[in-house]
PDB file of C-alpha atoms in Angstrom:
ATOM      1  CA  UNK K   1      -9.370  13.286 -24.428  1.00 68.00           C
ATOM      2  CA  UNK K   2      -6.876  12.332 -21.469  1.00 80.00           C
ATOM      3  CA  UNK K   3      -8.780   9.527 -18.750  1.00 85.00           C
ATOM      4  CA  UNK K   4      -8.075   9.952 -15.380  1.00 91.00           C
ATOM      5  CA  UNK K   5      -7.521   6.449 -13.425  1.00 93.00           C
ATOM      6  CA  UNK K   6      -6.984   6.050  -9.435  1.00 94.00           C
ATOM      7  CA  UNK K   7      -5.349   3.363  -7.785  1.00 94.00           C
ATOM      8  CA  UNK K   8      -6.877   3.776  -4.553  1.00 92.00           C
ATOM      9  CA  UNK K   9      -6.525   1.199  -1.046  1.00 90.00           C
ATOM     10  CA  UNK K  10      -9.281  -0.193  -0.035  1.00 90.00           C
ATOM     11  CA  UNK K  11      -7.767  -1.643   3.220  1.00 89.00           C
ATOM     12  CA  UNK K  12      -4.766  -2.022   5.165  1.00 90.00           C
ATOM     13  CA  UNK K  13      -2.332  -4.253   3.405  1.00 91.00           C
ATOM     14  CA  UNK K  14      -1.135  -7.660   4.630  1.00 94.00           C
ATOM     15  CA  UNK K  15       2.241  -7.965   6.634  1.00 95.00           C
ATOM     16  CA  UNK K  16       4.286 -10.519   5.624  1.00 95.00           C
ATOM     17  CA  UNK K  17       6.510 -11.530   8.677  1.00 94.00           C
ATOM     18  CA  UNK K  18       7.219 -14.977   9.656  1.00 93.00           C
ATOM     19  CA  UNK K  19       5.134 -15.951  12.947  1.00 92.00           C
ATOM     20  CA  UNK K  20       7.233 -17.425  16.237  1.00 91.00           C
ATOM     21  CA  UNK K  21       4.123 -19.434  16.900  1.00 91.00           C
ATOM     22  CA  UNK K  22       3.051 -21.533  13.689  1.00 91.00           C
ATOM     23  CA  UNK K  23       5.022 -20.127  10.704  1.00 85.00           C
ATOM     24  CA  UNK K  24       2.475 -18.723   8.861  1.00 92.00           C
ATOM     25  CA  UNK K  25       3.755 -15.841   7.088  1.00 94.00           C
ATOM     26  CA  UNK K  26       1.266 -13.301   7.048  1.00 95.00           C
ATOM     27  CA  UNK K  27      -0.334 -10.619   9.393  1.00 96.00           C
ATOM     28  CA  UNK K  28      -3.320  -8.677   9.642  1.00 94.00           C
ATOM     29  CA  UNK K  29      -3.238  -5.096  10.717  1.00 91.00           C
ATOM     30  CA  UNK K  30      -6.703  -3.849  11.889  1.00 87.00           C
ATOM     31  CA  UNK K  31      -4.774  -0.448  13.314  1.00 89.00           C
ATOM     32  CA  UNK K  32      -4.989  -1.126  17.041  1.00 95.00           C
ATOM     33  CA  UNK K  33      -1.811   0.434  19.093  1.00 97.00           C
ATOM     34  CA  UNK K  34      -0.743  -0.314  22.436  1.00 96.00           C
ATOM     35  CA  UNK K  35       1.215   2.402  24.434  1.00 96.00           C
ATOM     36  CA  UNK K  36       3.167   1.498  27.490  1.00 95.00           C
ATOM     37  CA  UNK K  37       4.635   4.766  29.950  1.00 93.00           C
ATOM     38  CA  UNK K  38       7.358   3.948  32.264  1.00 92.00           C
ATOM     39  CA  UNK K  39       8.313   7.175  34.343  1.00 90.00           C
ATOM     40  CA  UNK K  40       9.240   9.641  31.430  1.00 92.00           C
ATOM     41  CA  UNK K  41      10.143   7.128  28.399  1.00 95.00           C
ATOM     42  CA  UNK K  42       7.152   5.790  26.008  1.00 96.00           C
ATOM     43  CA  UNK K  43       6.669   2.464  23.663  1.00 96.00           C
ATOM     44  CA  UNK K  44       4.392   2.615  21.220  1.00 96.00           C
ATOM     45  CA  UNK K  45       3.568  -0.935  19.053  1.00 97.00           C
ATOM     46  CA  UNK K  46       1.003  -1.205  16.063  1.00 97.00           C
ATOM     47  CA  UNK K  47      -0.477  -5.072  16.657  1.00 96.00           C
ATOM     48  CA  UNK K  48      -1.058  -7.454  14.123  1.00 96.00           C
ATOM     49  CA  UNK K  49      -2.922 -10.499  14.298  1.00 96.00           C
ATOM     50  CA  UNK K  50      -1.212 -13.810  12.551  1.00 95.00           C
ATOM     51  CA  UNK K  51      -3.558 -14.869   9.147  1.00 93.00           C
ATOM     52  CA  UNK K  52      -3.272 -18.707  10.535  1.00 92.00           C
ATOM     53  CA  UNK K  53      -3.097 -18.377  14.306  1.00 94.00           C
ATOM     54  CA  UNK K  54      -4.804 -15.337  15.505  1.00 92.00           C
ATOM     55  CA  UNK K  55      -1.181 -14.414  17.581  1.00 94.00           C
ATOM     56  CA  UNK K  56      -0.552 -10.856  18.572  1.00 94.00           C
ATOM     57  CA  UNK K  57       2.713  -9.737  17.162  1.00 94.00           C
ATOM     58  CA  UNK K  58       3.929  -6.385  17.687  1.00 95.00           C
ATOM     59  CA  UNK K  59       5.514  -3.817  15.296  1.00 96.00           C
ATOM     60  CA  UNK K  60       7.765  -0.910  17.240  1.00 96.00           C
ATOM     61  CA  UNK K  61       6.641   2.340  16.514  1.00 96.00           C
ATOM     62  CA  UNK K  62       8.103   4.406  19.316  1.00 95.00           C
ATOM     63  CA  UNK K  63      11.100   2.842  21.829  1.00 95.00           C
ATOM     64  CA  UNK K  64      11.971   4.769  24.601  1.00 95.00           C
ATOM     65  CA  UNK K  65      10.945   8.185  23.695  1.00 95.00           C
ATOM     66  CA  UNK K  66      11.029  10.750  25.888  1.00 95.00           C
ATOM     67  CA  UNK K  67       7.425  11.750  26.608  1.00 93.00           C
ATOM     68  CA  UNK K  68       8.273  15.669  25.431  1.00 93.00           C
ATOM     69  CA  UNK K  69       9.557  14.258  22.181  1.00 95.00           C
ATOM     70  CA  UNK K  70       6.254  12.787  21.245  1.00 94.00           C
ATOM     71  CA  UNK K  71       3.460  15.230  19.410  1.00 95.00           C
ATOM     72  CA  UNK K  72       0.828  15.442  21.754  1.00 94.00           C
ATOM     73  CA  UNK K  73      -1.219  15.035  18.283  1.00 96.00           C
ATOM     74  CA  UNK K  74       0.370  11.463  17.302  1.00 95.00           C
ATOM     75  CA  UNK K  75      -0.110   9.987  21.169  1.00 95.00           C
ATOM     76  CA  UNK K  76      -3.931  10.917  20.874  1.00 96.00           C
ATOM     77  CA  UNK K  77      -4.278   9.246  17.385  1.00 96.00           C
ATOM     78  CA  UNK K  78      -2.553   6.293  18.416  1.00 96.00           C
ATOM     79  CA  UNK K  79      -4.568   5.969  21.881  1.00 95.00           C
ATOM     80  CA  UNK K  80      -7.644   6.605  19.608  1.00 96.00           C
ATOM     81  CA  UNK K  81      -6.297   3.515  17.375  1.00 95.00           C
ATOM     82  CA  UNK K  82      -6.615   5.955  14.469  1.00 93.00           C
ATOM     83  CA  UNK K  83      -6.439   3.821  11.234  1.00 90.00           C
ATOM     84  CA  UNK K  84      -5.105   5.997   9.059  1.00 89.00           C
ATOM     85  CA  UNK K  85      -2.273   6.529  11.022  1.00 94.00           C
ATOM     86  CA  UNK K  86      -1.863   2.612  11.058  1.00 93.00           C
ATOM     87  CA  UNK K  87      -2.065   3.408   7.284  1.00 89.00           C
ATOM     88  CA  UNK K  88       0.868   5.816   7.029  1.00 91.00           C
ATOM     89  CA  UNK K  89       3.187   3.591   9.402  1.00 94.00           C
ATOM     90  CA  UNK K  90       2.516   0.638   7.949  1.00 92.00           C
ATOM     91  CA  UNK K  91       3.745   2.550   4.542  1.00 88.00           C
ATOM     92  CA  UNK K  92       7.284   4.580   6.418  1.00 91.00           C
ATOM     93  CA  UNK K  93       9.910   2.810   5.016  1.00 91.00           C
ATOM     94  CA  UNK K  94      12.034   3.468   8.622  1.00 94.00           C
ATOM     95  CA  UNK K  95       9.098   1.594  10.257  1.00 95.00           C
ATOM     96  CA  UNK K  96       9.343  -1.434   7.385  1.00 94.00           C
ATOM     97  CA  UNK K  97      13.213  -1.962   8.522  1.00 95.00           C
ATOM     98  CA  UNK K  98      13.084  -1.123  11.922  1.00 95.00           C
ATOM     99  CA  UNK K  99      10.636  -4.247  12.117  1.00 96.00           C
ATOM    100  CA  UNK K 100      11.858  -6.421   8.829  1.00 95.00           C
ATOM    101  CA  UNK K 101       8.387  -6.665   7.394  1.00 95.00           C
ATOM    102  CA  UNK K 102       7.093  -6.345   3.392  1.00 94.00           C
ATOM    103  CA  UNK K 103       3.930  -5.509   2.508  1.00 93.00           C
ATOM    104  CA  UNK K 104       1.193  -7.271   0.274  1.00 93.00           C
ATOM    105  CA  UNK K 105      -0.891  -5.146  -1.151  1.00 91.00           C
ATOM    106  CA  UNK K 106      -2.795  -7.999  -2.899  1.00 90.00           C
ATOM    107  CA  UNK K 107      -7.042  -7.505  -3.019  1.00 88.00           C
ATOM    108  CA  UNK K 108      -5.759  -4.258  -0.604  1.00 88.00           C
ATOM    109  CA  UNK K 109      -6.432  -2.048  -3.646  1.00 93.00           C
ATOM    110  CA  UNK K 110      -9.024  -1.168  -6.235  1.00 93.00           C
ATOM    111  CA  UNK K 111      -8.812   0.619  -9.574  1.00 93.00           C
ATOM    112  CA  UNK K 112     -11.172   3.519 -10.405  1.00 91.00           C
ATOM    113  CA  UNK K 113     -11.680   4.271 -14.398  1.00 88.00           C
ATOM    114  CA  UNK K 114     -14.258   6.590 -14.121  1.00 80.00           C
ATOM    115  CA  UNK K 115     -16.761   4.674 -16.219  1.00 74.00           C
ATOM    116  CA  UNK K 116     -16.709   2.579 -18.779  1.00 69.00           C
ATOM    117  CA  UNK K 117     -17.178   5.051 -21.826  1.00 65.00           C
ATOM    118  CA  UNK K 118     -13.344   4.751 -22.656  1.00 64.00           C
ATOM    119  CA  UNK K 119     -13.750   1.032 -23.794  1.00 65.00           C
ATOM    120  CA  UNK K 120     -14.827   1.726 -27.698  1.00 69.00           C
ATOM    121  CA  UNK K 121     -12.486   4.525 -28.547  1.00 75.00           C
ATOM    122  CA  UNK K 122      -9.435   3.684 -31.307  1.00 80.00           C
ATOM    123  CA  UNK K 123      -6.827   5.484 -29.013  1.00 86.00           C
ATOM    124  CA  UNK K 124      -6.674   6.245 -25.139  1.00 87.00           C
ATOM    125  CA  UNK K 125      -5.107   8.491 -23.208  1.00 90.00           C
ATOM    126  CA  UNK K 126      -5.106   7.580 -19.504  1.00 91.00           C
ATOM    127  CA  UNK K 127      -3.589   8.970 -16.755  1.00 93.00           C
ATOM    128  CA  UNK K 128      -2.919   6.910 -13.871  1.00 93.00           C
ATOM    129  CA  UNK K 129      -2.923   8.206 -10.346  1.00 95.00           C
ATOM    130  CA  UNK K 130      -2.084   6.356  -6.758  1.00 94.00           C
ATOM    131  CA  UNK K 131      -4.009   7.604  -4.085  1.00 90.00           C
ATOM    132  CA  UNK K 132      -1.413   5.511  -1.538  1.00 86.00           C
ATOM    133  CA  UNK K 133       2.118   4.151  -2.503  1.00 85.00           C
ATOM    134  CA  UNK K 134       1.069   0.785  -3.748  1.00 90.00           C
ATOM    135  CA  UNK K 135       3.232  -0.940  -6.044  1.00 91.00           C
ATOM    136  CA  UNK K 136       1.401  -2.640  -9.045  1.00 92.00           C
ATOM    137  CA  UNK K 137       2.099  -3.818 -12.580  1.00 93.00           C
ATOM    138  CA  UNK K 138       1.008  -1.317 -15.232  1.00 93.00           C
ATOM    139  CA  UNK K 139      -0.286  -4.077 -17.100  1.00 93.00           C
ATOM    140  CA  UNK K 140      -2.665  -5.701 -14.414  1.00 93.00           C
ATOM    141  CA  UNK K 141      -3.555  -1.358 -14.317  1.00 92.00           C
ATOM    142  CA  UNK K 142      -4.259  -1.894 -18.430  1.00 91.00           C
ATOM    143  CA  UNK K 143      -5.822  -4.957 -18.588  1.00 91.00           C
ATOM    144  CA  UNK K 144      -8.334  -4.066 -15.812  1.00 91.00           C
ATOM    145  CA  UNK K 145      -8.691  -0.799 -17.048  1.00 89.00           C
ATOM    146  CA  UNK K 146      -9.632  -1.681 -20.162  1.00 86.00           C
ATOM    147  CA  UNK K 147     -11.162  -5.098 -20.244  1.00 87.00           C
ATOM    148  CA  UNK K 148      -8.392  -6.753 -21.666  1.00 88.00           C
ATOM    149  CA  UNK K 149      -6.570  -9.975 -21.108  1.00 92.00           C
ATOM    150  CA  UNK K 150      -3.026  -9.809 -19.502  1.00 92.00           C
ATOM    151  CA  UNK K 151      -1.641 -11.574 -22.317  1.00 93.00           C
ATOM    152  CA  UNK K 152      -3.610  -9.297 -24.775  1.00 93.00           C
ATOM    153  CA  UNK K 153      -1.752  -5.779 -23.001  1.00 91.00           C
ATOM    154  CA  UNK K 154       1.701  -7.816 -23.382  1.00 92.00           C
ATOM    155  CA  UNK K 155       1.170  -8.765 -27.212  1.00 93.00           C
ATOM    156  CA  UNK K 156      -0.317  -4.723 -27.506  1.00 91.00           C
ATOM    157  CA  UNK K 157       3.397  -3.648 -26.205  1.00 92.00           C
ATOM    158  CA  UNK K 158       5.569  -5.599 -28.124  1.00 92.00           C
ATOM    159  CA  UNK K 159       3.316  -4.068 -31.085  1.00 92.00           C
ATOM    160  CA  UNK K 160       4.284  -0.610 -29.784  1.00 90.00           C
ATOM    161  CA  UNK K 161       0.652  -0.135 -29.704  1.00 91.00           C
ATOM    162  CA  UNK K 162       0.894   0.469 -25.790  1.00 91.00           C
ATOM    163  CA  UNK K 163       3.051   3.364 -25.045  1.00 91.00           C
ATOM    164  CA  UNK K 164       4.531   5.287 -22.391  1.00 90.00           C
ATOM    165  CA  UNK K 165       7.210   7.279 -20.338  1.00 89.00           C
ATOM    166  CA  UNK K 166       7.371   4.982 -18.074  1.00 88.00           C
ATOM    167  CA  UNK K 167       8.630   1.064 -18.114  1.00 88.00           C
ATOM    168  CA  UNK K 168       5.584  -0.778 -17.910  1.00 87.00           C
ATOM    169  CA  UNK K 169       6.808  -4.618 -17.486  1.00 85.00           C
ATOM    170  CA  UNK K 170       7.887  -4.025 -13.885  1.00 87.00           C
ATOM    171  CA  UNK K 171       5.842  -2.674 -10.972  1.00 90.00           C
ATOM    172  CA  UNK K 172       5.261   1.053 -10.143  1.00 92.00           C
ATOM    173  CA  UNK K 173       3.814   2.912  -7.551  1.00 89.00           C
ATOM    174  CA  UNK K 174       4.156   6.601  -8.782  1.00 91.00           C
ATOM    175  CA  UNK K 175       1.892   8.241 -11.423  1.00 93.00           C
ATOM    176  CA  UNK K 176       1.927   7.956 -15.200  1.00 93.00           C
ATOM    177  CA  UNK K 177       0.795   7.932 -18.306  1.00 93.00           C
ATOM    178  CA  UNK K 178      -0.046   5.274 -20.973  1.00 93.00           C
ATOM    179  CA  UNK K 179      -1.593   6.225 -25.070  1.00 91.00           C
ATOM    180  CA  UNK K 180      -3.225   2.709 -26.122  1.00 89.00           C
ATOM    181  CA  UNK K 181      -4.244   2.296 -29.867  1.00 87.00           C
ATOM    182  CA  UNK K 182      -6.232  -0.563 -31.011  1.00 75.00           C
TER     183      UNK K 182
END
């Protein structure tokens, strides 16, 4: 019987960005835009609050647009501050190195099994799904998934006992597929 797992955010990730005011590395997003107009050309910025000063910075979303080049659509969700939208920019790769900002998706993400019925059967077959982009280790996924120590998933695939299409030492952040036999 094939398990179906989601990786699924649970809140907007943390920026990492050096701050011009203490240093700190690390931003909040809480999806708030500000919009500026002058005459026909529009700015648009998605803030971000500094983790250890509470400083605005600003990440450029739109820079000198021409008002008729801007979906009436995307101007309302940013005036509404529309967090999914913060959600999908924050995730553009364009919008990562237009501003030269990574992303932590650390405690940003939780894992759904589906119940915990899987845990006393010889052989598994999961398959994992991200909801969102997020890049994690397959064998944080396992371990978690399963109830397992770390360690324990790493001795399980030099065994061969842990097996799949996909490399699982490095991160991933597509869907895939894993057989585990105990």
């Amino acid at each position: 019987m094939l398990n179906s797992w989601v990786v699924m955010p649970t809140c907007l990730p943390t920026v990492l960005r050096r701050c011009h005011a203490c240093a700190s590395e690390r931003f909040r997003a809480n999806g708030k835009f500000r919009v500026n107009a002058n005459h026909k050309l529009l700015d648009a910025w998605l803030l971000v609050l500094c983790a250890g000063c509470g400083d605005t910075a600003k990440l450029t979303i739109l820079e000198r647009a021409h008002v008729r080049s801007v979906r009436p659509e995307l101007l309302d969700r940013m005036h509404d501050n529309d967090p999914v939208l913060a959600r999908e920019l924050l995730r553009d790769p364009v919008v990562r190195r237009r501003n030269r900002i990574a992303l932590d998706w650390d405690g940003a993400w939780r894992l759904d099994t589906g119940g915990s019925d899987h845990l006393d059967c010889e052989v598994i077959d999961v398959s994992v799904r991200f909801a969102a982009r997020i890049p994690v280790r397959p064998v944080r996924l396992i371990a978690e998934g399963c109830g397992l120590s770390r360690a324990e998933v790493e001795r399980l695939l030099e065994e061969g006992k842990v097996v799949s299409a996909v490399r699982l030492n490095g991160k991933v952040s597509g869907d895939f597929t894993f057989t585990l036999k105990r």
